[in-house]
mmCIF file of C-alpha atoms and ligand atoms in Angstrom:
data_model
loop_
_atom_site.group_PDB
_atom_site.id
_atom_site.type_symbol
_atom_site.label_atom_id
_atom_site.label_comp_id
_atom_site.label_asym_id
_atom_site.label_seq_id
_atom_site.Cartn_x
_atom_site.Cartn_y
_atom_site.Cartn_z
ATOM 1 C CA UNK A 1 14.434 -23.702 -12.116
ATOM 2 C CA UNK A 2 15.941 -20.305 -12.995
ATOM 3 C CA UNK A 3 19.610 -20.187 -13.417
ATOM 4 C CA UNK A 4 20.577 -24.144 -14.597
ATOM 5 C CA UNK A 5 22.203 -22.844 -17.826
ATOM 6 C CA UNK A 6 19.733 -25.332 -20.075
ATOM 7 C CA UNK A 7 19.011 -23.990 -23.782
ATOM 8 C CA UNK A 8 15.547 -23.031 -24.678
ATOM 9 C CA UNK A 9 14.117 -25.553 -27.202
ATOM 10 C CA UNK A 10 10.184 -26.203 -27.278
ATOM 11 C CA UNK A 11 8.349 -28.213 -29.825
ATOM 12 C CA UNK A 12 6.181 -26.826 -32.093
ATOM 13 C CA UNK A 13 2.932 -28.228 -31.306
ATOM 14 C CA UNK A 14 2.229 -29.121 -34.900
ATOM 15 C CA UNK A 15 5.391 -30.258 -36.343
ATOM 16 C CA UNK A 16 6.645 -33.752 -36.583
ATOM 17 C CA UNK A 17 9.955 -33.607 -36.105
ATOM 18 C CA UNK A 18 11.170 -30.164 -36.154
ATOM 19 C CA UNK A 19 12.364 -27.992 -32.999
ATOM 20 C CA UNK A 20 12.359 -24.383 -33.959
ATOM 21 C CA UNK A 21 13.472 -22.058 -31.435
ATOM 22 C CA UNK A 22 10.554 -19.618 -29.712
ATOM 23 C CA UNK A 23 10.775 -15.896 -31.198
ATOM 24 C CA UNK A 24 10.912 -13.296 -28.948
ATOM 25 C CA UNK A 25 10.608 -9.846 -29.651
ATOM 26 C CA UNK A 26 12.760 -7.037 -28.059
ATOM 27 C CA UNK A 27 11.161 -3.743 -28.853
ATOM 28 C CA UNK A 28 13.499 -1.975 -31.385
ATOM 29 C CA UNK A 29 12.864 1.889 -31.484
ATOM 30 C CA UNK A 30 15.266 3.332 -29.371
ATOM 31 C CA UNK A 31 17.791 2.624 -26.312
ATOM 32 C CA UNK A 32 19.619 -0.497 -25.044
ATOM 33 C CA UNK A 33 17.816 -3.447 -26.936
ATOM 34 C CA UNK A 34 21.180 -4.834 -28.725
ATOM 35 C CA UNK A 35 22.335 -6.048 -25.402
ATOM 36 C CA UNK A 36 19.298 -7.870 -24.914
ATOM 37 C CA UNK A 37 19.551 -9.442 -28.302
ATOM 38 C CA UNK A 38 23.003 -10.601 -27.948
ATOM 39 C CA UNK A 39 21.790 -12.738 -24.570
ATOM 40 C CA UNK A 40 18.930 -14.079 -25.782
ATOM 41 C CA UNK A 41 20.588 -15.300 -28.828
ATOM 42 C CA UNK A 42 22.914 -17.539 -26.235
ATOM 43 C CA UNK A 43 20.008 -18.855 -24.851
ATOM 44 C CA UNK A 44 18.518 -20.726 -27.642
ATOM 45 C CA UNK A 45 15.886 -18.404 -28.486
ATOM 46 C CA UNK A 46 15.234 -16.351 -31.909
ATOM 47 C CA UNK A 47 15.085 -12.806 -30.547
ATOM 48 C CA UNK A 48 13.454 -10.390 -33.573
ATOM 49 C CA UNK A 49 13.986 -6.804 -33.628
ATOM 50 C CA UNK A 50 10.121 -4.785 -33.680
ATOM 51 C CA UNK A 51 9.506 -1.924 -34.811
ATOM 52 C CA UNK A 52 6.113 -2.237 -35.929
ATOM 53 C CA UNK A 53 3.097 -3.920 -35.086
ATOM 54 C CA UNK A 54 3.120 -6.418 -37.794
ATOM 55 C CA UNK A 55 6.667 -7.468 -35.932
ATOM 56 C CA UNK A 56 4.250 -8.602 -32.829
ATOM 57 C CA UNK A 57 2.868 -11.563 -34.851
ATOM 58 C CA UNK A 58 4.498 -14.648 -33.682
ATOM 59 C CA UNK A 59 6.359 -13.770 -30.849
ATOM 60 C CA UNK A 60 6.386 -15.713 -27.513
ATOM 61 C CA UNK A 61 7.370 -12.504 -25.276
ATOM 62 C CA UNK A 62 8.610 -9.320 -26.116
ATOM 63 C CA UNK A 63 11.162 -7.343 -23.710
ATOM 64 C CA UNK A 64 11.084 -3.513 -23.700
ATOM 65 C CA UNK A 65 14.376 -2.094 -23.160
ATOM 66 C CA UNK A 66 16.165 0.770 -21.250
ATOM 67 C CA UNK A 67 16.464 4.152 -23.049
ATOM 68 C CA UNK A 68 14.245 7.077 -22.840
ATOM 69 C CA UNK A 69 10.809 6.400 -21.785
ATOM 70 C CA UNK A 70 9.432 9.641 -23.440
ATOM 71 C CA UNK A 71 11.218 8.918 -26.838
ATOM 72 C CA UNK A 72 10.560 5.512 -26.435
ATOM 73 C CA UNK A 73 6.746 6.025 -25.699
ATOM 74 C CA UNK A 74 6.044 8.620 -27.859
ATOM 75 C CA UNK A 75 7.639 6.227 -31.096
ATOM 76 C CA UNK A 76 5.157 4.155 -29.453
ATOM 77 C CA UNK A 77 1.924 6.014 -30.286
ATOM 78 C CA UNK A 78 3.552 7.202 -33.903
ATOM 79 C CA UNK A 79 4.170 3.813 -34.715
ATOM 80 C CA UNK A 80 0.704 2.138 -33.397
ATOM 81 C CA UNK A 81 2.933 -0.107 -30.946
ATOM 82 C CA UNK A 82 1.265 1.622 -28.254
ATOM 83 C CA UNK A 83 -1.788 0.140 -28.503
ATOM 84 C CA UNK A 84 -0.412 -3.048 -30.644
ATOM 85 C CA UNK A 85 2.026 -4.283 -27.284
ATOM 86 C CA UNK A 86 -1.547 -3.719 -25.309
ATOM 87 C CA UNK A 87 -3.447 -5.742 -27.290
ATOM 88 C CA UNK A 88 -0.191 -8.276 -27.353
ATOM 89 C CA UNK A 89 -0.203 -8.109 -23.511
ATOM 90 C CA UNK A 90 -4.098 -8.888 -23.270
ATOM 91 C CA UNK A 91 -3.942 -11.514 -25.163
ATOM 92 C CA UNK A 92 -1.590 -13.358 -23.219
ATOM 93 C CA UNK A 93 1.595 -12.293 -24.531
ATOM 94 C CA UNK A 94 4.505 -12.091 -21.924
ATOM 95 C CA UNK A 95 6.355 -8.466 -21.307
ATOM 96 C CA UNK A 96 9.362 -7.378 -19.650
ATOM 97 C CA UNK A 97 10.273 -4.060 -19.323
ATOM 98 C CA UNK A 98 14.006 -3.026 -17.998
ATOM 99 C CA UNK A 99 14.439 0.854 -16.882
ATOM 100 C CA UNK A 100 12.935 2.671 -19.129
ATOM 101 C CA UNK A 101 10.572 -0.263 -20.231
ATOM 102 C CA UNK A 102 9.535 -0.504 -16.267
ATOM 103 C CA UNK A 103 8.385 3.091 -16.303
ATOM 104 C CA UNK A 104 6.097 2.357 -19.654
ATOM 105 C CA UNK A 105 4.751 -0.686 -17.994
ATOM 106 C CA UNK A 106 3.293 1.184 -15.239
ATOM 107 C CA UNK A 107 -0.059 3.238 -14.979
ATOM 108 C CA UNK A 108 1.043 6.457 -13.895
ATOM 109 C CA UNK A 109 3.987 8.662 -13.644
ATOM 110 C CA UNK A 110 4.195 10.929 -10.862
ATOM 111 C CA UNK A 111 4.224 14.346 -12.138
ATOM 112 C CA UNK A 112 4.208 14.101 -15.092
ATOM 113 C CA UNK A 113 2.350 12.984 -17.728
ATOM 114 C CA UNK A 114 3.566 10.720 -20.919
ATOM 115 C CA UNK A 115 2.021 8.056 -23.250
ATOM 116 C CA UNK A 116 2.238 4.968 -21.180
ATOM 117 C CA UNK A 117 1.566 1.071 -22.048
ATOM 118 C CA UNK A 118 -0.214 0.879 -18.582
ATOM 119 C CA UNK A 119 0.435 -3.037 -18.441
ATOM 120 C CA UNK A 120 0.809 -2.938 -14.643
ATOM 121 C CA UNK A 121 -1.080 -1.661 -11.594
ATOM 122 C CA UNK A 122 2.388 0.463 -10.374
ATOM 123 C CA UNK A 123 2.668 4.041 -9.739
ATOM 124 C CA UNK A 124 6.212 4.958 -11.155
ATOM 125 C CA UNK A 125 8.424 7.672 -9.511
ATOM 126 C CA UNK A 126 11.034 8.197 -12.516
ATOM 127 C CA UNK A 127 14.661 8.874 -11.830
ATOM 128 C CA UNK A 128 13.641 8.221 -8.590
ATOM 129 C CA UNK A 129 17.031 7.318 -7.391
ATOM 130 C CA UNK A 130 18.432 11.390 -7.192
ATOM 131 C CA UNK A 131 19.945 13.364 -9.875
ATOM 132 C CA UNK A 132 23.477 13.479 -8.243
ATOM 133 C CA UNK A 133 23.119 8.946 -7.729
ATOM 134 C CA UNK A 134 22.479 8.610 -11.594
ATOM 135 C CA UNK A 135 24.172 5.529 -11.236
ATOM 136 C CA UNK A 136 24.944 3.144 -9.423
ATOM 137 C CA UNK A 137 25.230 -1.148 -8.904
ATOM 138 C CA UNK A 138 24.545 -2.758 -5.904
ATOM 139 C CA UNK A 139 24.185 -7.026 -5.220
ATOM 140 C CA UNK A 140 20.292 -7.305 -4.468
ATOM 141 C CA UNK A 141 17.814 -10.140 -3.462
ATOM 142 C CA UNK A 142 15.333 -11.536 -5.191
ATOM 143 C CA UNK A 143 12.517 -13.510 -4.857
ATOM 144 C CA UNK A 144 13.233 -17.078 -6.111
ATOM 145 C CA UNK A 145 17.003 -16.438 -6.651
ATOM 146 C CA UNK A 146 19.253 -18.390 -5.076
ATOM 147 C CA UNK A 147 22.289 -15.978 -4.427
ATOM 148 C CA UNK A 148 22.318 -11.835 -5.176
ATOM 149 C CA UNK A 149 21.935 -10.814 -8.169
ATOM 150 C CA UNK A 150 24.133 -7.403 -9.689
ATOM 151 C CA UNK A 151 21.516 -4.518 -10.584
ATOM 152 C CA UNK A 152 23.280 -1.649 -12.609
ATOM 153 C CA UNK A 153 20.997 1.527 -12.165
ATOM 154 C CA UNK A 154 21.162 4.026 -14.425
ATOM 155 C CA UNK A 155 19.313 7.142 -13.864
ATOM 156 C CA UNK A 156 16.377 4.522 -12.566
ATOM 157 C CA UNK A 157 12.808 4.472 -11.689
ATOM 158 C CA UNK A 158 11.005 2.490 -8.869
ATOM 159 C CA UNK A 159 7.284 1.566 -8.174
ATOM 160 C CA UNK A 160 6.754 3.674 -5.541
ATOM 161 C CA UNK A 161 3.168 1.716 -4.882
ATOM 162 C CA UNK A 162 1.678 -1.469 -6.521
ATOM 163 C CA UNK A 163 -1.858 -2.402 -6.792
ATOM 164 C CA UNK A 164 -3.203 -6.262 -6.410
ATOM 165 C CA UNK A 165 -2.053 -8.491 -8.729
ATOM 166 C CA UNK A 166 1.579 -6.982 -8.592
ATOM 167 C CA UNK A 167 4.287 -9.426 -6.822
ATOM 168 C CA UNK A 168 7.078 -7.642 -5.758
ATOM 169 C CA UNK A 169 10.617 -9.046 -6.068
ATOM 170 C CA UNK A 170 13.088 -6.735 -4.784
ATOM 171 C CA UNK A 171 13.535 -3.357 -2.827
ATOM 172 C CA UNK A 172 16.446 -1.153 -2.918
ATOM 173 C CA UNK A 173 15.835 0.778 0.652
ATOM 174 C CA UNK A 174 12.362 0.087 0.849
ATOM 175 C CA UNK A 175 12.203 1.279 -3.302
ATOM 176 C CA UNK A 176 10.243 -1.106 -5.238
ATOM 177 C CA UNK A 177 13.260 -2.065 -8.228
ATOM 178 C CA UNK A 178 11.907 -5.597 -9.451
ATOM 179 C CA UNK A 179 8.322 -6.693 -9.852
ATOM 180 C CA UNK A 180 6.120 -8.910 -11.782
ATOM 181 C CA UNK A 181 2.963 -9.942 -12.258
ATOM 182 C CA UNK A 182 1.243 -13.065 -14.385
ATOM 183 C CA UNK A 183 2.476 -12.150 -17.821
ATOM 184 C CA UNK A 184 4.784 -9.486 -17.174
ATOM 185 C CA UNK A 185 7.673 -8.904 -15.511
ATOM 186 C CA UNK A 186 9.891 -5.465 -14.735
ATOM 187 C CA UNK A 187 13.215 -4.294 -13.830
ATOM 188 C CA UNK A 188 14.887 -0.710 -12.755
ATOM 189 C CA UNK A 189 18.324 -2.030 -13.297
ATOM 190 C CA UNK A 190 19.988 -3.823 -16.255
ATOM 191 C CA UNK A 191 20.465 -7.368 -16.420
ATOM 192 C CA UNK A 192 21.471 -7.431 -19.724
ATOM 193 C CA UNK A 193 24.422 -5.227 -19.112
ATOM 194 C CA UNK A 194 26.114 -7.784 -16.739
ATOM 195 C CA UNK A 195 26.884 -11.627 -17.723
ATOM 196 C CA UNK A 196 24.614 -13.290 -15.120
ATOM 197 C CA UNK A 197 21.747 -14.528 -17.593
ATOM 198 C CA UNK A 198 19.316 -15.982 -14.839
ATOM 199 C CA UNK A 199 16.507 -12.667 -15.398
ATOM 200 C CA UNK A 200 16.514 -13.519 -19.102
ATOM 201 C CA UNK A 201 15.980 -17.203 -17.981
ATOM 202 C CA UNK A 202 13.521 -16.337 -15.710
ATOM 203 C CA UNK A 203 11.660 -14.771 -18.131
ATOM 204 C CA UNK A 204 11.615 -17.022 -20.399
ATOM 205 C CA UNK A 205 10.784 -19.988 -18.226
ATOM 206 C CA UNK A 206 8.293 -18.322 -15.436
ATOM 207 C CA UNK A 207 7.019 -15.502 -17.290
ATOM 208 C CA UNK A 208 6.619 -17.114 -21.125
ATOM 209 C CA UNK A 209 6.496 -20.298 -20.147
ATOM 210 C CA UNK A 210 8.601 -21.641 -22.404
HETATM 211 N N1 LIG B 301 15.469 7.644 -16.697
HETATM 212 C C1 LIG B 301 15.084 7.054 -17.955
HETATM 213 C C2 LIG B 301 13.615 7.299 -18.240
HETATM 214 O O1 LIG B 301 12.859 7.507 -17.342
HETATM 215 C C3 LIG B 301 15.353 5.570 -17.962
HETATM 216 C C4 LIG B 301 16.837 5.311 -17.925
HETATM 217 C C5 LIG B 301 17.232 3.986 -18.469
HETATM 218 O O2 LIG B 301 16.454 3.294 -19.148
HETATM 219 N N2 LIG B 301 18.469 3.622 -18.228
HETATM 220 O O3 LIG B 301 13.248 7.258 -19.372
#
């Protein structure tokens, strides 16, 4: 159930008596990712700044944040993250990526080219939302949401098409703006700049499981 407020707690599967709280990663190198910290830290889960790929090890999802998706990808490649959140992904590991982090999760850009994580089968129009509507909110539905959820666009991007695999989860005029697929999960807007927590729930509970 996404959305009934409970605390994240899971047992380590070979402790006795201990409960340690899950680690998850929220990908450090530039843009929004303190935000992101502060809400997962409310909901009972160890969130660990990375900035390198060593910081992978451990972690039960990782969430890449808003910012600039050429900065951020391009830190990406210097730092070997690029390839170290692929290899994270493919084995298993669970990804969300909000704004900017949606347009690195895709597999193409159009019209441009820049390093990508390629995580998803989604062609990615970037700032596709105008240059004079850099930003704006607007209550949308989602797939397995009970009531609207607030999406705060800023300068955003949206799928324009998805291959298999790809569920979508909201459309802004047809625009793809929310998607996910088995490990992974993406966002144009910015849950973590409103207080409704249920996207950091719901990834947490349907897309690491925990
Ligand atoms: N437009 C930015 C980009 O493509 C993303 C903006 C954001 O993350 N708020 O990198």
């Amino acid at each position: 159930m996404v959305g009934n407020g409970r605390k994240v707690t899971t047992r380590c599967s070979n402790s006795e008596t201990t409960d340690s709280p899950k680690k998850i990663g929220v990908l450090a190198l530039q843009g929004g990712f303190r935000e992101h910290i502060d809400i997962l830290n409310k909901l009972g889960v160890e969130p660990v700044e990375v900035r390198s790929v060593e910081g992978l090890e451990g972690l039960s999802g990782l969430v890449v944040p808003g910012g600039e998706s050429t900065t951020i990808g391009n830190l990406m490649v210097e730092s070997g993250l690029l390839d170290g959140i692929r290899s994270f992904f493919y084995r298993g590991g669970a990804v969300w990526g909000t704004c900017a982090g949606m347009v690195l999760a895709g597999s193409a850009v159009m019209g441009r080219k820049q390093p990508l994580l390629g995580l998803m089968n989604a062609l990615v129009e970037r700032n596709g939302f105008g240059r004079q509507v850099r930003s704006f909110e607007k209550e949308l539905e989602i797939g397995g949401f009970d009531k609207p959820f607030l999406g705060v666009f800023i300068r955003a991007p949206f799928f324009e098409d998805v291959g298999p695999g790809v569920e979508v989860l909201s459309k802004v005029d047809g625009r793809i703006v929310a998607a996910r697929g088995e490990n992974i999960l993406v966002t144009a807007f910015h849950p973590e700049l409103t207080d409704d927590v249920r996207f950091h729930e719901y990834f947490l509970q349907e897309v690491c499981g925990l």
